[in-house]
Coordinates of C-alpha atoms in Angstrom, one line a residue:
X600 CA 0.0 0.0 0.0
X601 CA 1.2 3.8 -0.7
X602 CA 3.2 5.4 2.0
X603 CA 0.6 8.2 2.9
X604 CA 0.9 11.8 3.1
X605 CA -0.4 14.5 5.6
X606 CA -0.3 18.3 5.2
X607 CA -2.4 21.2 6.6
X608 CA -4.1 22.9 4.3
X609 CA -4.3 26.5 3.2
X610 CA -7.6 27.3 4.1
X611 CA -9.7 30.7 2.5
X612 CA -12.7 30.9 0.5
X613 CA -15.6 32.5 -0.3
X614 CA -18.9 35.0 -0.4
X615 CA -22.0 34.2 -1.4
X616 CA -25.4 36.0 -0.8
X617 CA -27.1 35.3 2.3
X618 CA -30.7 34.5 0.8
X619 CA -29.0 32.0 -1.8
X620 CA -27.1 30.3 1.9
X621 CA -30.3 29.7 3.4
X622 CA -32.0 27.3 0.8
X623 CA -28.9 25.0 0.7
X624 CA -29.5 22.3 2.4
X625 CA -32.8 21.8 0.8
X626 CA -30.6 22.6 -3.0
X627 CA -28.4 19.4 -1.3
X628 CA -31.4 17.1 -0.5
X629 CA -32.3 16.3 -4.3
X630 CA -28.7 14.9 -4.4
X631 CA -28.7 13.1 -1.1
X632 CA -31.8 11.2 -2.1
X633 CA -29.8 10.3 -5.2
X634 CA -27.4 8.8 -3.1
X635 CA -28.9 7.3 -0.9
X636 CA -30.9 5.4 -3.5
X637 CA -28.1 4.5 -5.1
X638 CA -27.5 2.3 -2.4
X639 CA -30.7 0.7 -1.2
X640 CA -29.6 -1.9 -3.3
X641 CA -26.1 -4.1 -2.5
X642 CA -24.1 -2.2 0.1
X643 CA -20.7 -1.6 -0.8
X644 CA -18.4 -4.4 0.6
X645 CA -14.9 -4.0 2.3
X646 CA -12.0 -6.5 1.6
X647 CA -10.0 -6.2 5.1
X648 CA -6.5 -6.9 5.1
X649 CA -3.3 -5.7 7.2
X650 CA -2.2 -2.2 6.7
X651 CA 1.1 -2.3 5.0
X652 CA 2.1 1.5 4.8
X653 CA 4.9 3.2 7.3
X654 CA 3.7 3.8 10.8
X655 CA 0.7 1.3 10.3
X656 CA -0.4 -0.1 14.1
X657 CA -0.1 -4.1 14.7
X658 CA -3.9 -4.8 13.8
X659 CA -4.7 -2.1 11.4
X660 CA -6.5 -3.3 8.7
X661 CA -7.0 -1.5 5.3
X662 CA -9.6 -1.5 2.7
X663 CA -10.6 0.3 0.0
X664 CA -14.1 1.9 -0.7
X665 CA -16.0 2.3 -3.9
X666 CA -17.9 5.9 -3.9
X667 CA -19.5 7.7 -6.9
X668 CA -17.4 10.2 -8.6
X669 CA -20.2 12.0 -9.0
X670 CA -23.8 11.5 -6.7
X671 CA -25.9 13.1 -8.7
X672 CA -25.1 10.1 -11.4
X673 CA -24.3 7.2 -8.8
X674 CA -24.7 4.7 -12.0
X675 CA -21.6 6.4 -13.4
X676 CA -18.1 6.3 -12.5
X677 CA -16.7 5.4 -9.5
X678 CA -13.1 5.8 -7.5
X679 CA -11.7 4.1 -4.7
X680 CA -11.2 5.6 -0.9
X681 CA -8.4 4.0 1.4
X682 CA -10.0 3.0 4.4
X683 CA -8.9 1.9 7.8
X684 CA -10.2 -0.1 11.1
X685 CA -8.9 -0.8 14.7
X686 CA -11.2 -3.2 15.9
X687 CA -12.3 -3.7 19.3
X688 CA -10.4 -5.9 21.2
X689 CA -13.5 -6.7 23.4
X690 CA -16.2 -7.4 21.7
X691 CA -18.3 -7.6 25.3
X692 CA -17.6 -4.0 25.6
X693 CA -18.3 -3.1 21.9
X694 CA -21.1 -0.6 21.4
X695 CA -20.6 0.7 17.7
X696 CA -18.2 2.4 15.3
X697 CA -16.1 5.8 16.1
X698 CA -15.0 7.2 13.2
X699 CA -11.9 9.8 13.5
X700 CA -12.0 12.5 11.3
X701 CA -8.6 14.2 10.1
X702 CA -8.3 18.3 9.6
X703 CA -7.0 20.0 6.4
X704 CA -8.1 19.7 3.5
X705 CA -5.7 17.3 3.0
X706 CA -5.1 15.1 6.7
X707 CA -4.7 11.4 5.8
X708 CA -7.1 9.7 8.4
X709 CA -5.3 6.4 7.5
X710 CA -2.2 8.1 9.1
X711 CA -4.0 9.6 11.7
X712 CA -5.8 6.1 12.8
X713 CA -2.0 4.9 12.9
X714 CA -1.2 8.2 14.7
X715 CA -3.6 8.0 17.3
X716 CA -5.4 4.7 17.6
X717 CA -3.5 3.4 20.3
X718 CA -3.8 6.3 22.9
X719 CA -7.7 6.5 21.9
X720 CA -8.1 2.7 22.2
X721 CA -6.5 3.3 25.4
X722 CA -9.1 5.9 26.4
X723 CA -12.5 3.7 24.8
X724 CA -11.7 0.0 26.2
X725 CA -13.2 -1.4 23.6
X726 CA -16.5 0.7 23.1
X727 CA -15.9 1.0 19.5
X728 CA -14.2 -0.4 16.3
X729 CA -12.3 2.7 15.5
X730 CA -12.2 3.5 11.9
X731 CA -10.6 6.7 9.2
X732 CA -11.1 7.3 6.0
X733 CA -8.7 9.3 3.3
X734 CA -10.4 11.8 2.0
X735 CA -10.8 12.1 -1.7
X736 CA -7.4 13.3 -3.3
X737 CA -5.7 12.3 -0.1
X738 CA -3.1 9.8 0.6
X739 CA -4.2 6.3 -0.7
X740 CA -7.3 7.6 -2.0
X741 CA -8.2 9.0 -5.4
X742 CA -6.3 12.0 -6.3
X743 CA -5.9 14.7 -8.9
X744 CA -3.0 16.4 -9.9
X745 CA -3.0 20.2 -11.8
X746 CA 1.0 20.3 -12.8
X747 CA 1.6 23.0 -10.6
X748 CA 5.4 24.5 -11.1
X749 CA 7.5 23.3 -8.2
X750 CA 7.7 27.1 -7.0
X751 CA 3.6 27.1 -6.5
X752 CA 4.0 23.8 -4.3
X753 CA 5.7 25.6 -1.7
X754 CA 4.1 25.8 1.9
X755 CA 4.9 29.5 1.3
X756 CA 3.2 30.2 -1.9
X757 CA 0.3 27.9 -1.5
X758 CA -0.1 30.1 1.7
X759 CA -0.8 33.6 -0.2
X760 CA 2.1 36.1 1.6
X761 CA 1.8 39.1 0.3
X762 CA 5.1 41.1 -1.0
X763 CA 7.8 42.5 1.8
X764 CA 5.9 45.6 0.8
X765 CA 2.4 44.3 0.9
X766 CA 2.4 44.1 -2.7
X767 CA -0.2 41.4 -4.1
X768 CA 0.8 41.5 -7.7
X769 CA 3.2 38.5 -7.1
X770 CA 0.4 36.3 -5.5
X771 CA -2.4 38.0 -8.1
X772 CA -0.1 36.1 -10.8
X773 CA 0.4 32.8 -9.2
X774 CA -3.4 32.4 -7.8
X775 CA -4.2 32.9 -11.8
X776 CA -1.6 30.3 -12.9
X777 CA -2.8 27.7 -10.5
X778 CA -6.5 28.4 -11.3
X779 CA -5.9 28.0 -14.8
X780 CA -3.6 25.0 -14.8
X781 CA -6.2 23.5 -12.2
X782 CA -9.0 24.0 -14.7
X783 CA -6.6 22.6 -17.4
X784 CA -5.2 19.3 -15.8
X785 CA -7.8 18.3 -12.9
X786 CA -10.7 17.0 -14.5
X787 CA -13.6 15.3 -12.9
X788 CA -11.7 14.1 -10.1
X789 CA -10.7 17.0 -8.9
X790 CA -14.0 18.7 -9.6
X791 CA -15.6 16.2 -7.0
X792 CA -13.0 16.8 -4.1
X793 CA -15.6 18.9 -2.3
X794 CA -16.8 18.9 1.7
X795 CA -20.3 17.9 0.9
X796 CA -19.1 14.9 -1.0
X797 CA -16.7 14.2 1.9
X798 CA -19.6 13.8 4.2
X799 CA -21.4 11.7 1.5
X800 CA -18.5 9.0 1.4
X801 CA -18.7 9.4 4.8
X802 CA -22.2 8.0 4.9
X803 CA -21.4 5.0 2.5
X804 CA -18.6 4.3 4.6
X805 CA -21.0 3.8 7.4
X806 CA -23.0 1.7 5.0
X807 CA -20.1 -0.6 4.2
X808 CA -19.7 -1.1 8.0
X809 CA -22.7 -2.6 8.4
X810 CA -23.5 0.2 10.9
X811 CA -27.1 2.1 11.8
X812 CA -25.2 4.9 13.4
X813 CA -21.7 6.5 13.6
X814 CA -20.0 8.2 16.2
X815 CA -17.1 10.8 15.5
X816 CA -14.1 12.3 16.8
X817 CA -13.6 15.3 14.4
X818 CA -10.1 17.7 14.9
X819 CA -10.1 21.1 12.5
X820 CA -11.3 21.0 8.9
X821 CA -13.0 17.5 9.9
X822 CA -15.4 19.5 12.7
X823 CA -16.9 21.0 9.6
X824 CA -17.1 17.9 7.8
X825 CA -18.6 16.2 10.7
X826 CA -21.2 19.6 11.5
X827 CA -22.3 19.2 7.7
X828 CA -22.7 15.3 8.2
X829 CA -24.8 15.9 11.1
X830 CA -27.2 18.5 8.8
X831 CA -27.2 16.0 5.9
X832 CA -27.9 12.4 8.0
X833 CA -29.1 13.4 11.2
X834 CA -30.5 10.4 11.6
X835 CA -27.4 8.3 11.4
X836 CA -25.1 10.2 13.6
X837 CA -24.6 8.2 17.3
X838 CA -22.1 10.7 20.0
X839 CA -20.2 13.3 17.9
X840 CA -17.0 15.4 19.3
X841 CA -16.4 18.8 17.5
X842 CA -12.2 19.1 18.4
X843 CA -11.3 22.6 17.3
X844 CA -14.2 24.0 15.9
X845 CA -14.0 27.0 13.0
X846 CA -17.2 29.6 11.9
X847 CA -18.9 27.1 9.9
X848 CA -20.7 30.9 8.3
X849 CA -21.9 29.5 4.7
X850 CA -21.5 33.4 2.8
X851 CA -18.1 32.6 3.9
X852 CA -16.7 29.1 4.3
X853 CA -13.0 28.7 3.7
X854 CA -12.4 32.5 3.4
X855 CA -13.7 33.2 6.7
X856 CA -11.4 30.1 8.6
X857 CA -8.2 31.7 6.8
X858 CA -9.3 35.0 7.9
X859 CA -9.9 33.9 11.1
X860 CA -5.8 33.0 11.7
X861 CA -4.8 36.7 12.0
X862 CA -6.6 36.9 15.2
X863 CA -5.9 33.4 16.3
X864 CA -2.0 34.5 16.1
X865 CA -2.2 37.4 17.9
X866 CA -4.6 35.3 20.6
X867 CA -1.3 32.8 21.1
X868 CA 1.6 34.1 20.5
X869 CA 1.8 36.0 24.2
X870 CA 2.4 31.7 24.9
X871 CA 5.5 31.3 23.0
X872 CA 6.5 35.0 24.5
X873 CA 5.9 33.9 28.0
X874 CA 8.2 30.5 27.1
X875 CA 10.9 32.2 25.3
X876 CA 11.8 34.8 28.1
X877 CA 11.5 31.9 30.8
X878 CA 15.1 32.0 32.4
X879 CA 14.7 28.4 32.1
X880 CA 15.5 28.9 28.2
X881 CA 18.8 30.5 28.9
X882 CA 20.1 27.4 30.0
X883 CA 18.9 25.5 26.1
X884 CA 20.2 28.5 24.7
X885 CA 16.8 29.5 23.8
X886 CA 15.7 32.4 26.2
X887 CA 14.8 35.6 23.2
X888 CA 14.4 38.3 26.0
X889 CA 14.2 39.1 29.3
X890 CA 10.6 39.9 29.2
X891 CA 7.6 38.4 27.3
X892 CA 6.8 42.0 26.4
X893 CA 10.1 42.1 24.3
X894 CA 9.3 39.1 22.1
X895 CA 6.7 40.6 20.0
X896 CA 9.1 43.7 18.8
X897 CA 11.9 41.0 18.4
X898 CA 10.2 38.6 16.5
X899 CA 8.7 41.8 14.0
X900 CA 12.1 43.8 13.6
X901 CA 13.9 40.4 12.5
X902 CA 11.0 39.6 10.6
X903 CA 11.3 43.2 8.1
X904 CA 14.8 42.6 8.5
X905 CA 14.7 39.4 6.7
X906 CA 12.5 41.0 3.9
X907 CA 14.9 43.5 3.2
X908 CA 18.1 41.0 3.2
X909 CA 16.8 37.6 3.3
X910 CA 19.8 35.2 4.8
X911 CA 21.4 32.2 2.9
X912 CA 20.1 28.8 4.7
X913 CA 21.6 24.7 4.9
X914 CA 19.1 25.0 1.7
X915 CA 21.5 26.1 -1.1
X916 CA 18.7 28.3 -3.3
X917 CA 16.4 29.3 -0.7
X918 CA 16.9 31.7 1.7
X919 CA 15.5 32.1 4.8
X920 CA 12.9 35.3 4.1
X921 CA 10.6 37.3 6.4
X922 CA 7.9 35.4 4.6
X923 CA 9.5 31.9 5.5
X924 CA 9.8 33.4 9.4
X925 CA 6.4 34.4 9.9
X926 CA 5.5 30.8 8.5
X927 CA 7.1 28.9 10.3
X928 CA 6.2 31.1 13.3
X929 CA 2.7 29.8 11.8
X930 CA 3.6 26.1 12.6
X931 CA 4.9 26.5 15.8
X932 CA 1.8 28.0 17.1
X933 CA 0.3 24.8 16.9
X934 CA 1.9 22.8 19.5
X935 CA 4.0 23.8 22.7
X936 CA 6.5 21.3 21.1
X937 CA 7.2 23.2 18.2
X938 CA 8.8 26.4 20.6
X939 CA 11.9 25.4 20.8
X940 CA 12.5 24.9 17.0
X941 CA 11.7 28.1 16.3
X942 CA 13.0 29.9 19.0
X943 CA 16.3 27.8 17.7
X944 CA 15.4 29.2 14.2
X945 CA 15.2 33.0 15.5
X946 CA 18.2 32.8 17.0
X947 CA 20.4 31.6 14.0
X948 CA 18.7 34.2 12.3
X949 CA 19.8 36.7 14.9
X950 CA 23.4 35.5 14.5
X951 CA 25.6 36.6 11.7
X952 CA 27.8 33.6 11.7
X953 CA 25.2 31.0 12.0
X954 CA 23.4 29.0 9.3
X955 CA 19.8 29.1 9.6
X956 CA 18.4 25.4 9.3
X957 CA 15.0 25.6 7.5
X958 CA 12.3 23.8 8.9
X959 CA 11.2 20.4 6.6
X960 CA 7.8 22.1 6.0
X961 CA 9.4 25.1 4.6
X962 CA 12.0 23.4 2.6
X963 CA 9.8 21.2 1.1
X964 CA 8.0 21.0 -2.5
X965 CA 4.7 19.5 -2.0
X966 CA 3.9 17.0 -4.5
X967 CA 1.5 17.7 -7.0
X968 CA -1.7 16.2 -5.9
X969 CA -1.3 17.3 -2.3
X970 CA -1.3 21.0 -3.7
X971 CA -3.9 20.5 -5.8
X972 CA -6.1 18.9 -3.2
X973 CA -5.5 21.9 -1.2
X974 CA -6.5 24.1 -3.2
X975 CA -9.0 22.2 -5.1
X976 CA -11.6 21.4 -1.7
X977 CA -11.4 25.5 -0.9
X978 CA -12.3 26.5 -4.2
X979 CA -15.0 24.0 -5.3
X980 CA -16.7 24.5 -2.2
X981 CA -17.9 28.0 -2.5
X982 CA -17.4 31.1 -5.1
X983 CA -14.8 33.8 -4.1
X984 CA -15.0 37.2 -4.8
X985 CA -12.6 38.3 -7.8
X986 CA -12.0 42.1 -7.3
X987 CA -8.4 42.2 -6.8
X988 CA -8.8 45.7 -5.7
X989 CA -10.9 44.4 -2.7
X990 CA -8.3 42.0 -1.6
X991 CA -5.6 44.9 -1.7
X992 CA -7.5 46.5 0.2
X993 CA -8.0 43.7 2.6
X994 CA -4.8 43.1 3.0
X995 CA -3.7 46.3 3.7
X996 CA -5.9 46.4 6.8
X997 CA -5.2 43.3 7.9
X998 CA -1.0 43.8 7.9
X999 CA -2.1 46.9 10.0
X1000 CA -4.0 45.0 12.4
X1001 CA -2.3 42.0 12.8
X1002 CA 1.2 42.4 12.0
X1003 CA 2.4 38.9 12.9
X1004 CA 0.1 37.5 10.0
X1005 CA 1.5 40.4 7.4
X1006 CA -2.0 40.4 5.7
X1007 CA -1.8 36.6 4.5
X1008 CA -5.1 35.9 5.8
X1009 CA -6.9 38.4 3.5
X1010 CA -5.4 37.8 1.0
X1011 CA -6.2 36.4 -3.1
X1012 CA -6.0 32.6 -3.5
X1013 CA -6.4 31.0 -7.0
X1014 CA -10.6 30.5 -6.0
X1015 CA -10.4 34.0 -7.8
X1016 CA -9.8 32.8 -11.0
X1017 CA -11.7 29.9 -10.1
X1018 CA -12.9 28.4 -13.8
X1019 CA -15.9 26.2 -12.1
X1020 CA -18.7 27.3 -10.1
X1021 CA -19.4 25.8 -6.6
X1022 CA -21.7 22.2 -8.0
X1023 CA -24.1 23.1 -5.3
X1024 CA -24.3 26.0 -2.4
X1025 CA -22.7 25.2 1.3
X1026 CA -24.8 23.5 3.9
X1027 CA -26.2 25.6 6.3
X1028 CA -25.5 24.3 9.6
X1029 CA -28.5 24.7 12.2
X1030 CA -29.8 23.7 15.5
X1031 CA -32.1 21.0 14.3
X1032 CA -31.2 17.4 14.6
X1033 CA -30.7 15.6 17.9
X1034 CA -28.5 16.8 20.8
X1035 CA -25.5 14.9 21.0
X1036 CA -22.4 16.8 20.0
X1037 CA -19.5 17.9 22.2
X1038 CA -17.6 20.4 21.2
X1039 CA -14.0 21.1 22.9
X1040 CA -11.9 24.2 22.1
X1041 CA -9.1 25.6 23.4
X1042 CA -8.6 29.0 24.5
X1043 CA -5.9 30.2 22.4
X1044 CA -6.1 28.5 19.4
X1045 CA -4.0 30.0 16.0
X1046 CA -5.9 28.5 13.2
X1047 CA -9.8 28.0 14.9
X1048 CA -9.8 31.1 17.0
X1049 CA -12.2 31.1 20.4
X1050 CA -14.0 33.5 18.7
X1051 CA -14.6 31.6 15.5
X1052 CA -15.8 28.2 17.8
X1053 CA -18.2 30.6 19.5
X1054 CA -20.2 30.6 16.2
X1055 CA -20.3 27.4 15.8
X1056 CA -21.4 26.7 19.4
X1057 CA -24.3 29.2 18.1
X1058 CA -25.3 27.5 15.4
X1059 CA -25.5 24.3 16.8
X1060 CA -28.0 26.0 19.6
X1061 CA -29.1 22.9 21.7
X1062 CA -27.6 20.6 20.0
X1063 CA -24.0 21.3 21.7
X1064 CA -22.3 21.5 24.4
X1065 CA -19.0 23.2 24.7
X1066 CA -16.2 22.6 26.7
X1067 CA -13.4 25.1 27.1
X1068 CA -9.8 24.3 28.0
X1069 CA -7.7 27.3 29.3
X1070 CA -4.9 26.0 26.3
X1071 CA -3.3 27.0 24.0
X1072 CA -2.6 25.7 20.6
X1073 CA -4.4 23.7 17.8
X1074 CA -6.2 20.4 19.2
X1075 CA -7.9 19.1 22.8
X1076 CA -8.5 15.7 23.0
X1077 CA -5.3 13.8 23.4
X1078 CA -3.2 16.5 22.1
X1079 CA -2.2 19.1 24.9
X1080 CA -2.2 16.9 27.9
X1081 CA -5.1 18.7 29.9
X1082 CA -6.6 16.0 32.2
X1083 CA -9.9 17.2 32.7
X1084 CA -10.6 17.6 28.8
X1085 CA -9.6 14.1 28.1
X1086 CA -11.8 12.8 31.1
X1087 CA -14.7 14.5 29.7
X1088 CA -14.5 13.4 26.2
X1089 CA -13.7 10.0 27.0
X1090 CA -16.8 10.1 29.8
X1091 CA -19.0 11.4 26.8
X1092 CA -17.7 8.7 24.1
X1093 CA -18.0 5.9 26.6
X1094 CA -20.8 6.2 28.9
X1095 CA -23.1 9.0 26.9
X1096 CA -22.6 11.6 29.7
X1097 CA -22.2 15.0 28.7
X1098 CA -21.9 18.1 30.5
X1099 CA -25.6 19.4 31.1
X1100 CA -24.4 22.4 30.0
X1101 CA -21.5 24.7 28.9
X1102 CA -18.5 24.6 30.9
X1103 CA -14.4 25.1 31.3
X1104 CA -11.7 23.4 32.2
X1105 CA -8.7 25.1 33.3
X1106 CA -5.1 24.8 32.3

């Protein structure tokens, strides 16, 4: 089986008119029917055998799943989904399926079953078989390629930085090329890589399984997959967990999540500030200042510095920028263990003699079809606006308001130049269904910002509860090591008992 591949996506899309939002998901029910007569007949079968790719746990098995390439014609062609189970190792205790639900677009959840199986079979004792699936044009699943140039598969190009100067013309140019050589190259597959779709394979997964009802544990990008799951087959969904919830806004998407990052930077970097003027650093030979206070100013100065003469890296060919600073300052938001890499890479940059040693993320030239997939899911989901003007604008503002981001959440992607309207309008997500989703957010979280979650905690009205972990970085449950958030989720996915109503946890 392919080695599989996980990156997190660029994420910004769209606006479309409020009125035309609020009809969508009875525009998606026509194609759901569709669907979901297309299988009334024989369910799709799964062929289990042992994983075979790097990382892969003792007991994985791997499949792979038939789907429609297209719903709305279920007799047409079809493409294969990599698929993946743990199952229970007491069958006594077994009370259905958990399915775990990767971020992006573009997380493998093959590689994310292997990445985290063990600790959450740990946590369930056998409640569930635990099971991932690769989203379309992910990993072992279908892809697409667009022949992107090598310089547009760059974590720092398919992230749209503006100019040292806040110019756009640069990224104006390369969102055009990519639309174009998108529209060129991707064909049908790529055309289907789309949330709803996600959430219909989803389903047939489930049907596959054997299983009435499916229970989730969702992180990032897969919270909205999950939410729009819930809309479309409310009936079918068993105990969901929502782990770092986005504004699932449908005149906004995409657009709105990538937006959403300028504040979610600003909300957690006084964390890596408080770390890197610990005196405890000095001894690592880490410690940026004497006060948290001074970080800020430090990181900015070195970052305009770096604009105006980048300096030459272990990577003959690609210096280390301002650009490639404030993204991988981007990265290391995420996790607490990511500080001391960058506080490392700050202070080779600092140092005239030293060599800065670019992180593998920025160094790296994605292959085709994970760009492509990164782009592609953004873009089919939801029309963008296409005044360049507009996004000057935008981005203007937004350097002045959140210098650490430098205006590359505002900022033109190639859904622009888009060639192929959205195939049907986002789901709306609502407060009808039944009440069994927990949602669990941190505090200070970089890419879904507090602020963001709250509006899907609104949406959701009585269906939700939300627990809130005084944390920071990207991902609760099993990721940052708070105690009481684990207990509660694992209380919730094991016995059914949920908070009765809104509550925190602290750090």
């Amino acid at each position: 089986m392919a080695t599989y591949r996980s990156k997190t996506a660029l994420i910004a899309l769209c606006v479309t008119a409020v009125a035309a939002t609020l009809t969508s998901t009875a525009d998606a029910t026509a194609t759901d029917a569709t669907a979901a007569a297309a299988t009334r007949g024989a369910a799709p079968t799964l062929a289990w055998t042992a994983c075979t790719h790097t990382g892969h746990l003792d007991g994985q098995q791997c499949a792979k799943l038939s789907v429609p390439l297209d719903y709305a014609d279920p007799a047409g062609p079809h493409v294969d989904l990599a698929v993946s189970r743990l199952p229970s190792t007491r069958p006594a205790a077994r009370r259905g399926t958990l399915v775990a639900v990767p971020g992006g677009p573009g997380g493998s959840g093959v590689q994310r079953l292997s990445q985290k199986g063990a600790a959450l079979a740990g946590q369930l004792a056998g409640a569930y078989d635990i099971v991932a699936l690769d989203p379309r044009g992910v990993g072992g699943s279908v892809t697409a390629e667009c022949g992107l140039d090598a310089a547009d598969r760059r974590l720092t190009t398919l992230r749209s930085w503006p100019g040292a100067d806040g110019g756009i013309a640069e990224n104006v140019d390369r969102s055009r090329r990519v639309a174009e050589a998108c529209a060129a190259n991707g064909g049908a597959e790529l055309r289907s890589f789309t949330t709803a779709n996600q959430a219909r394979d989803t389903d047939r997964f489930r049907e596959a399984l054997g299983e009435r009802k499916l229970s989730v544990w969702a992180v990032s990008y897969g919270t909205y997959v999950t939410a729009v799951y819930a809309q479309k087959f409310p009936q079918r969904t068993d105990r969901l967990v929502l782990d770092s919830s986005g504004d699932p806004d449908p005149t906004r998407v995409a657009r709105g999540w990538l937006a959403n990052m300028a504040q979610g930077a600003d909300d957690r970097f006084p964390d890596f500030a408080a770390w890197a003027a610990d005196p405890a650093r000095a001894g690592e030979g880490l410690r940026l200042a004497e006060h948290p206070d001074d970080v800020r100013p430090l990181f900015l100065s070195l970052a305009a510095q770096l604009d105006r003469s980048p300096k030459p890296s272990n990577v003959p060919g690609l210096p280390l920028t301002g650009t490639m600073l404030r993204q991988a300052l981007q990265t290391a938001l995420y996790g607490d263990a990511q500080f001391p890499a960058f506080a490392r890479l700050v202070r080779e940059a600092l140092d005239p003699e030293a060599v800065p040693e670019l992180p593998k993320e920025l160094a790296a030239v994605l292959p085709d079809s994970d760009a492509s997939l990164m782009v592609g899911v953004i873009c089919n989901d939801v029309a963008w606006p296409k005044n360049v003007s507009g996004y000057e604008r935008a981005v203007a503002a937004d350097r002045a308001a959140h210098p650490l981001t430098a205006g590359m959440p505002a900022n033109i992607t190639p859904c622009a130049f888009w060639k192929d309207a959205p195939a049907e309008r986002p789901t709306r997500i609502t407060d009808r269904g039944p009440s069994n989703i927990l949602m669990v957010q941190n505090l200070r979280d970089p890419a879904t910002p507090y602020a963001a979650s709250l509006k899907m905690r609104e949406a959701l009205g009585s269906r939700a509860r939300l627990l809130t972990v005084d944390h920071g970085g990207h991902g609760v449950y099993l990721g940052n090591g708070n105690a009481c958030s684990d207990r509660t989720v694992t209380a919730y996915l094991t016995t059914g008992e949920r908070p009765p109503r809104d509550s925190v946890c602290p750090s």
